[in-house]
Short mmCIF file of C-alpha atoms and ligand atoms in Angstrom, two decimals:
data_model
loop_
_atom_site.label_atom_id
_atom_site.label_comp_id
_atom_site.label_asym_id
_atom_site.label_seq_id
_atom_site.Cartn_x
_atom_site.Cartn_y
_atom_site.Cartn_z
CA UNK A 1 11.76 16.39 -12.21
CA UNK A 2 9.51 15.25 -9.70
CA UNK A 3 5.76 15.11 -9.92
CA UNK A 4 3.55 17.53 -7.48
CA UNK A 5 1.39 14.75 -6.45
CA UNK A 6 0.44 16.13 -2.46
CA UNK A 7 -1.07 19.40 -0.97
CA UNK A 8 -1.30 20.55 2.49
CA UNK A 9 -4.13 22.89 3.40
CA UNK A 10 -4.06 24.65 6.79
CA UNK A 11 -7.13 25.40 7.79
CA UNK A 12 -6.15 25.63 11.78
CA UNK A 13 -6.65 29.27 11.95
CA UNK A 14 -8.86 31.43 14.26
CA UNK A 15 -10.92 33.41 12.06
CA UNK A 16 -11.01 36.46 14.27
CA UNK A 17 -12.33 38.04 11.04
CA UNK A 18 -15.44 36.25 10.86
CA UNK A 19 -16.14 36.08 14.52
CA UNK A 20 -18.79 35.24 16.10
CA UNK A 21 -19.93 32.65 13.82
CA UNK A 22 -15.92 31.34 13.68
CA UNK A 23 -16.46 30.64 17.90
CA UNK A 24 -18.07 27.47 16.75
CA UNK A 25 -17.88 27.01 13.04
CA UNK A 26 -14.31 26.83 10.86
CA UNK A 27 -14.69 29.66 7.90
CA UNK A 28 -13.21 26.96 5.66
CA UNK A 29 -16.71 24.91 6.52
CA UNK A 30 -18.92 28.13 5.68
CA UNK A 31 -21.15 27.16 2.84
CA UNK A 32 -20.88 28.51 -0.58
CA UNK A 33 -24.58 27.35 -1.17
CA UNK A 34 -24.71 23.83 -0.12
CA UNK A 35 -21.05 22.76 -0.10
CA UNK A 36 -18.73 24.26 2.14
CA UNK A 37 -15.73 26.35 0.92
CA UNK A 38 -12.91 23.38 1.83
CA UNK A 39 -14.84 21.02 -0.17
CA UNK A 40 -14.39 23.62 -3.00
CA UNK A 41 -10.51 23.75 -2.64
CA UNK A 42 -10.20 20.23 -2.51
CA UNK A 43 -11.92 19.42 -5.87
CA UNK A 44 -9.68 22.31 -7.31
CA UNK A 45 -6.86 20.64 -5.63
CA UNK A 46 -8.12 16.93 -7.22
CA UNK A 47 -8.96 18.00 -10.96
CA UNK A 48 -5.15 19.84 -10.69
CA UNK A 49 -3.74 16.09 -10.40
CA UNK A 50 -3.10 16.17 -6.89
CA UNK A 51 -3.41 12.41 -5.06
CA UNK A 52 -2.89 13.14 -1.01
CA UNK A 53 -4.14 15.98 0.66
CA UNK A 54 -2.80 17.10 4.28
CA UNK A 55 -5.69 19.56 6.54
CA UNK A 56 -3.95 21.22 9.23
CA UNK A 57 -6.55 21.44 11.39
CA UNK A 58 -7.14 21.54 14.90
CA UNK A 59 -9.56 20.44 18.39
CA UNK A 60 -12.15 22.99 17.34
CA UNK A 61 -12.45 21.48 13.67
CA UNK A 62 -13.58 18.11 14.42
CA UNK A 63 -16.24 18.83 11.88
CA UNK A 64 -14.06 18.94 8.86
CA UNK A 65 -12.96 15.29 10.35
CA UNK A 66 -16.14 14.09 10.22
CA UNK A 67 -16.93 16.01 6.38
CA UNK A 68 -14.57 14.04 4.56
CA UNK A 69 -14.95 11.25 6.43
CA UNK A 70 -16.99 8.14 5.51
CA UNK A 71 -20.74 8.85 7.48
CA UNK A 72 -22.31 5.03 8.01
CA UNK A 73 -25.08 6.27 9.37
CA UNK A 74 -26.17 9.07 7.44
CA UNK A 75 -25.35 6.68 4.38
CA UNK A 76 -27.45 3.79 5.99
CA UNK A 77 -30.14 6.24 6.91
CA UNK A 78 -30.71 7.72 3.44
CA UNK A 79 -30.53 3.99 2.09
CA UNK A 80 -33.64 2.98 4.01
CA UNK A 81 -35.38 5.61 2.80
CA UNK A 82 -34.55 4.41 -0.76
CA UNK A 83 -32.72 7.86 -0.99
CA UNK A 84 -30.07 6.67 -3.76
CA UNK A 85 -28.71 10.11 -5.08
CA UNK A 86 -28.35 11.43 -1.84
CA UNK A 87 -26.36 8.45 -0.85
CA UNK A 88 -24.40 8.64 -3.75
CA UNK A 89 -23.68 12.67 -3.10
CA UNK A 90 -22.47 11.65 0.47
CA UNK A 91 -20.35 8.93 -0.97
CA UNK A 92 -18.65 10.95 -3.25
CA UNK A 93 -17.27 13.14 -0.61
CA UNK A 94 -15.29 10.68 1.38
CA UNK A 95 -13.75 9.36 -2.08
CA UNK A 96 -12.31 12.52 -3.61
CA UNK A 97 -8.91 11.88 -2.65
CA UNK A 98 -6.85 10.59 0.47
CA UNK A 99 -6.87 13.03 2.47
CA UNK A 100 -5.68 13.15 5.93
CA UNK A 101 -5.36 15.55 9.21
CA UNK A 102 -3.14 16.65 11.85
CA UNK A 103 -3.40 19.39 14.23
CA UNK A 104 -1.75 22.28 15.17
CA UNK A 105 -1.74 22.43 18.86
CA UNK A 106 -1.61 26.42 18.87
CA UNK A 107 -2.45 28.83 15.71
CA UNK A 108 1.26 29.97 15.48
CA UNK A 109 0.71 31.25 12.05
CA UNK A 110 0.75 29.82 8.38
CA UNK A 111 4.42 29.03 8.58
CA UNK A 112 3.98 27.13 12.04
CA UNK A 113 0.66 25.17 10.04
CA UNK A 114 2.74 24.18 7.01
CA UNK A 115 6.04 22.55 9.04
CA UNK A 116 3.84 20.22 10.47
CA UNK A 117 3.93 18.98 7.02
CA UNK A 118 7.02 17.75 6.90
CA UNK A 119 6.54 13.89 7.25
CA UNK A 120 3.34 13.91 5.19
CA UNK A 121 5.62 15.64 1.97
CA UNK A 122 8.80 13.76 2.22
CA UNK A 123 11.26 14.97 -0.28
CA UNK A 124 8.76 16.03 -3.05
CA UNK A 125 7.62 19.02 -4.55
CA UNK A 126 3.98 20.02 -2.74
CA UNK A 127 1.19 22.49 -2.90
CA UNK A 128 0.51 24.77 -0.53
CA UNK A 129 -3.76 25.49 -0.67
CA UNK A 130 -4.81 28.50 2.07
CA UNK A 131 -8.30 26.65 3.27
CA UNK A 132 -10.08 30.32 2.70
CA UNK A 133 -8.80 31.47 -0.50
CA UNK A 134 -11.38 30.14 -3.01
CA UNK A 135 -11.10 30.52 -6.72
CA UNK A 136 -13.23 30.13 -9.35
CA UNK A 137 -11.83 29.20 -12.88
CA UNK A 138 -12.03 27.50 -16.24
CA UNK A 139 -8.75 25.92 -15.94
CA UNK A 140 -7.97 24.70 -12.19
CA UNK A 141 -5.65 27.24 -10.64
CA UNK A 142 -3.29 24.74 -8.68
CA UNK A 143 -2.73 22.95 -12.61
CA UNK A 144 -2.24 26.26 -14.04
CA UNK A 145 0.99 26.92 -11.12
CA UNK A 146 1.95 23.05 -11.53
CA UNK A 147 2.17 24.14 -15.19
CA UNK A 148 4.73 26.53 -14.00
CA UNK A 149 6.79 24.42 -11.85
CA UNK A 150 6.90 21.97 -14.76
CA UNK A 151 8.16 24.61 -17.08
CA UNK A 152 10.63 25.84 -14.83
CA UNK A 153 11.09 23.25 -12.31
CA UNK A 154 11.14 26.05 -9.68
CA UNK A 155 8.90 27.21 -7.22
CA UNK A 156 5.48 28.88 -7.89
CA UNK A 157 3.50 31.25 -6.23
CA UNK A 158 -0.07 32.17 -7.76
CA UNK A 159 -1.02 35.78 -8.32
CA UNK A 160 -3.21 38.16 -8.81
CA UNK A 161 -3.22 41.64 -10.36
CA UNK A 162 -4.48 43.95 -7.46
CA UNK A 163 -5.60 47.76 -7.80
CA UNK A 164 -2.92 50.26 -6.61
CA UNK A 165 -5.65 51.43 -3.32
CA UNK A 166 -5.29 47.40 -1.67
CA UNK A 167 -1.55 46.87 -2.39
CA UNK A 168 -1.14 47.76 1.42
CA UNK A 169 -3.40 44.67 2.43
CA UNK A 170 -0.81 41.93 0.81
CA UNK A 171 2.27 40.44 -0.18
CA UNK A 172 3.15 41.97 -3.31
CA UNK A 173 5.80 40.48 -5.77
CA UNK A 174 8.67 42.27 -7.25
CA UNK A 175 9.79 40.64 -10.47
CA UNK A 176 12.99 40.13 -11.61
CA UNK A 177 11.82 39.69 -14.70
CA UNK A 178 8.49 40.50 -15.95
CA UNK A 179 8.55 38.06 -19.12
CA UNK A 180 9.10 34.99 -17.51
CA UNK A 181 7.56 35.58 -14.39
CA UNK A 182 10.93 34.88 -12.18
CA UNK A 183 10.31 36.41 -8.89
CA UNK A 184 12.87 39.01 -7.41
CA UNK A 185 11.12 39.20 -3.84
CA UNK A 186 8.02 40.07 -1.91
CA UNK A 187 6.95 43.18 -0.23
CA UNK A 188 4.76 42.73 2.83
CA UNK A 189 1.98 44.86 2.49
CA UNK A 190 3.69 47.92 1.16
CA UNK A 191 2.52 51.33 1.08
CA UNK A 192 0.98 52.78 -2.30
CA UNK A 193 3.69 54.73 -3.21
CA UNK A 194 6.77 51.88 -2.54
CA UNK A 195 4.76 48.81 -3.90
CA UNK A 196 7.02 47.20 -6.54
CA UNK A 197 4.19 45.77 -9.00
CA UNK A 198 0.32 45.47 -8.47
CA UNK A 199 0.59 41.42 -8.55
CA UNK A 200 -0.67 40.27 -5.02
CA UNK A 201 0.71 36.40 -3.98
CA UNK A 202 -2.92 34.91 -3.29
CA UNK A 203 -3.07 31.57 -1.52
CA UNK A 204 -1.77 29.04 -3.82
CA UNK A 205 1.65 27.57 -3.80
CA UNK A 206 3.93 25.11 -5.27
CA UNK A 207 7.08 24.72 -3.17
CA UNK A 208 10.13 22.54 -3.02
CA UNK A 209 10.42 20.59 0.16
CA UNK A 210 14.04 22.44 0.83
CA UNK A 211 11.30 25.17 2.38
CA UNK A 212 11.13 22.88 5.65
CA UNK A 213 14.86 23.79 6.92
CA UNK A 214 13.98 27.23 6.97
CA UNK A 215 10.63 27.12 8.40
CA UNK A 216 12.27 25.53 11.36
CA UNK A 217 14.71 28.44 12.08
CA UNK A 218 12.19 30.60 11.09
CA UNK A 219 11.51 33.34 13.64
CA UNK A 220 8.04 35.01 14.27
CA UNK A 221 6.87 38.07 12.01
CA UNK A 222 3.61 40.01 11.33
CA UNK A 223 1.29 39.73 14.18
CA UNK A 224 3.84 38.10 16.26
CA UNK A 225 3.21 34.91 14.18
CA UNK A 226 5.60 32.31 11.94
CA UNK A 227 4.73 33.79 8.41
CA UNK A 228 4.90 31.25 5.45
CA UNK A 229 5.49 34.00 3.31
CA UNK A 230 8.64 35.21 5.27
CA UNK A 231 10.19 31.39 4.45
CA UNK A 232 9.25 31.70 0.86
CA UNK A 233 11.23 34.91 1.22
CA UNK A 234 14.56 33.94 2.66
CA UNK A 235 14.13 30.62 0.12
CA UNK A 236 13.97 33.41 -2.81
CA UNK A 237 17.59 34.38 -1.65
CA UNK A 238 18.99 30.88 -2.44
CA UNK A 239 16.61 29.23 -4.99
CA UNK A 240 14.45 30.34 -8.12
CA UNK A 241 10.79 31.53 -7.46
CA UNK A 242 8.33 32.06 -10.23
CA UNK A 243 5.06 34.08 -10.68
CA UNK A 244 1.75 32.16 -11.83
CA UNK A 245 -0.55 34.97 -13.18
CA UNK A 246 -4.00 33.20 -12.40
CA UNK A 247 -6.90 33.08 -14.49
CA UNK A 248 -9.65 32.97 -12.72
CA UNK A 249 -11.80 34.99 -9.35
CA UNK A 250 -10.32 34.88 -6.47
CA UNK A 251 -12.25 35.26 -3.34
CA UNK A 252 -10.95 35.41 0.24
CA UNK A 253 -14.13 33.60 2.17
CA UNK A 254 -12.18 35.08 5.30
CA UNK A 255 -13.71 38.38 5.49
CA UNK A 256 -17.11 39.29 5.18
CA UNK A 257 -17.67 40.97 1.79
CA UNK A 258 -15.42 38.40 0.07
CA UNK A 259 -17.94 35.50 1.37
CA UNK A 260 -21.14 37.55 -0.35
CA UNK A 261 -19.33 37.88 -3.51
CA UNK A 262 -18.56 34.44 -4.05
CA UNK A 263 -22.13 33.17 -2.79
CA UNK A 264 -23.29 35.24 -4.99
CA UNK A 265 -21.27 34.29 -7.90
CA UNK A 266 -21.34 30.36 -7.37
CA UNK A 267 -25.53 31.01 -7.57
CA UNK A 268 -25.40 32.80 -10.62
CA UNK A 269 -23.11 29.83 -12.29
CA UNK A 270 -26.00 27.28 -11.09
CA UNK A 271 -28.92 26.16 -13.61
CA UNK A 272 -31.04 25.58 -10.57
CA UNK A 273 -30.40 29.06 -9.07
CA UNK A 274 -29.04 31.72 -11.80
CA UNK A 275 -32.83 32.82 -13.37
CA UNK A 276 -33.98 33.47 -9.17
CA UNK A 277 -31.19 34.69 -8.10
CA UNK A 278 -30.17 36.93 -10.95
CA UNK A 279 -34.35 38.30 -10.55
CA UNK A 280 -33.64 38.98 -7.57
CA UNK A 281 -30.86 41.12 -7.67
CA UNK A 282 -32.49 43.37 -10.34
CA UNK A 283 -35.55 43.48 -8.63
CA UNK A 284 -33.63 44.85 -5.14
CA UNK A 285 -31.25 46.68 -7.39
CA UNK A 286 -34.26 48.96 -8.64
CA UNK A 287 -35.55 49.17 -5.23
CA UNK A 288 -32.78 50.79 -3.77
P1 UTP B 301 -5.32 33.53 7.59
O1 UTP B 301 -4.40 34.52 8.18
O2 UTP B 301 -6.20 33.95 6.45
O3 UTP B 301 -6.30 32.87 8.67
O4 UTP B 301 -4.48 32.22 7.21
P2 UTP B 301 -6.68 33.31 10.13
O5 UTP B 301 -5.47 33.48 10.97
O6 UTP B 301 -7.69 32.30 10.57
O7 UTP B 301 -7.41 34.70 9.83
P3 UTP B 301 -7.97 35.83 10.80
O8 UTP B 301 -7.09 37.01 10.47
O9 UTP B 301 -7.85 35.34 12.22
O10 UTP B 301 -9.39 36.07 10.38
C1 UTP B 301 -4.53 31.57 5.95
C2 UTP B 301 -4.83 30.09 6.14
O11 UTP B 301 -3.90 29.51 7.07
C3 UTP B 301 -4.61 28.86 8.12
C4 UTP B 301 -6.00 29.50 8.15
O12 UTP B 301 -6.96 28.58 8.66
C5 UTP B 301 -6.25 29.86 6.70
O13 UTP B 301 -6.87 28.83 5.98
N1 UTP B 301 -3.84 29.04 9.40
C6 UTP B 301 -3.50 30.28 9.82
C7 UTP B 301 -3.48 27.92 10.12
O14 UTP B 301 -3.78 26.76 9.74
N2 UTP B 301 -2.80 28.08 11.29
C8 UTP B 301 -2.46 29.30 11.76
O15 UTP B 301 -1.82 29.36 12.84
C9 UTP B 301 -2.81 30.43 11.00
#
């Protein structure tokens, strides 16, 4: 069986959800805090095991170029002033893993993101990362579906339990089998009353690279765009897909309410943050 050594992380979107602030800023470069929320996926992505990272990207998104890109100046800068941890902190960034770019010339949709993948996976197993689906976790979520794919040697797709009143919001899994996880199919955001399980497919993936001859006949779907999740779907008819319940909270950084949560979350994990911050929150809590 072959290792999952590579993910590919589109992040080429428009963010129409988070307009205006996504006119000039990528959501996946938001800040949670003081880091932004790629920078988050990619460490998940680098304590999972993963080695080469792909960003689909795009010519608005030069800045997540230049973040995980080596900064002379800034580094030099900081030196002079004697400045060492800082330097260090910058460092680090550029060295977490290779990672490269390439850009998708038009946001066609997830599907259209991930087949300019192709080259960059080869023949190998990969991991598919959505740049603004954060999680936060004991265990890193990518290992726990690369855990999966190692049990099975099968595709993965990580999940979450959902309540019954947002089922209509995402792709929810029917099982074939509810012990082992092995995936019947997936219900585009069904209504209440004809979804097949409460176990939404949330932005992490482990796919076989057989997924690339079907994303290139793939026709548009939802919103006129090439769905991922519609190639995962016609692969399901041919090839063995399995459920990854995820441990951990899953945030989706692309809407408004999601991005509070986890701010507010990552603060209250922090030494240097959780006594203000959680103060705080009582103190308004009372208020109101
Ligand atoms: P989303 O559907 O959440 O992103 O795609 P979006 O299209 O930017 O969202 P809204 O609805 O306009 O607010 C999931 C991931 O796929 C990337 C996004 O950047 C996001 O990280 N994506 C989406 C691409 O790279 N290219 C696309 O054409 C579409």
């Amino acid at each position: 069986m072959k290792k999952v050594r590579k993910a590919v992380i589109p992040v080429a979107g428009m963010g129409t959800r988070f307009l205006p602030v996504t006119k000039a800023v990528a959501k996946e470069m938001l800040p949670i805090i003081d880091k932004p929320t790629l920078h988050y996926i990619i460490e998940e992505a680098v304590q999972s095991g993963i080695e080469e990272i792909l960003l689909i990207t795009n010519s608005y998104k030069k800045v997540i170029e230049d973040y995980f890109d080596q900064s002379y100046e800034l580094e030099h800068r900081l030196s002079e002033k004697g400045k060492t941890k800082e330097v260090e902190l910058v460092q680090s960034i550029s060295k977490l893993a290779r990672i490269y770019t390439i850009r998708q010339g038009e946001p066609l949709g997830s599907g259209h993101a991930i087949l300019l993948a192709k080259n960059f996976v080869g023949d190998e197993p990969f991991a598919v990362m959505y740049g603004d689906d954060l999680m936060m976790y004991e265990k890193p979520v990518l290992r726990q579906l690369i855990d999966i794919y190692e049990k099975y040697d099968a595709s993965v797709i990580g999940a979450k339990k959902v309540t019954e009143d947002v089922v209509e919001r995402y792709g929810i899994i029917d099982l074939e089998d509810s012990k082992t996880g092995k995936i019947k199919t997936i219900v585009e955001k069904p209504k209440r009353e004809e979804a097949p399980s409460l176990y939404a497919g949330l932005g992490r993936y482990i796919v076989k690279p057989e997924i690339f001859s079907i994303l290139e006949q793939l026709k548009t779907g939802a919103g006129g765009e090439y769905q991922f999740t519609d190639a995962m779907k016609e692969m399901m008819t041919k090839e063995p897909f399995y459920m990854c319940e995820m441990d951990g909270t899953y945030y989706d950084i692309g809407n408004q309410f999601g991005y509070l949560k986890a701010t507010i979350d990552y603060a209250l994990k922090r030494d240097d943050l959780k006594e203000q911050i959680s103060e705080y929150i009582h103190e308004i809590a009372k208020e109101k």
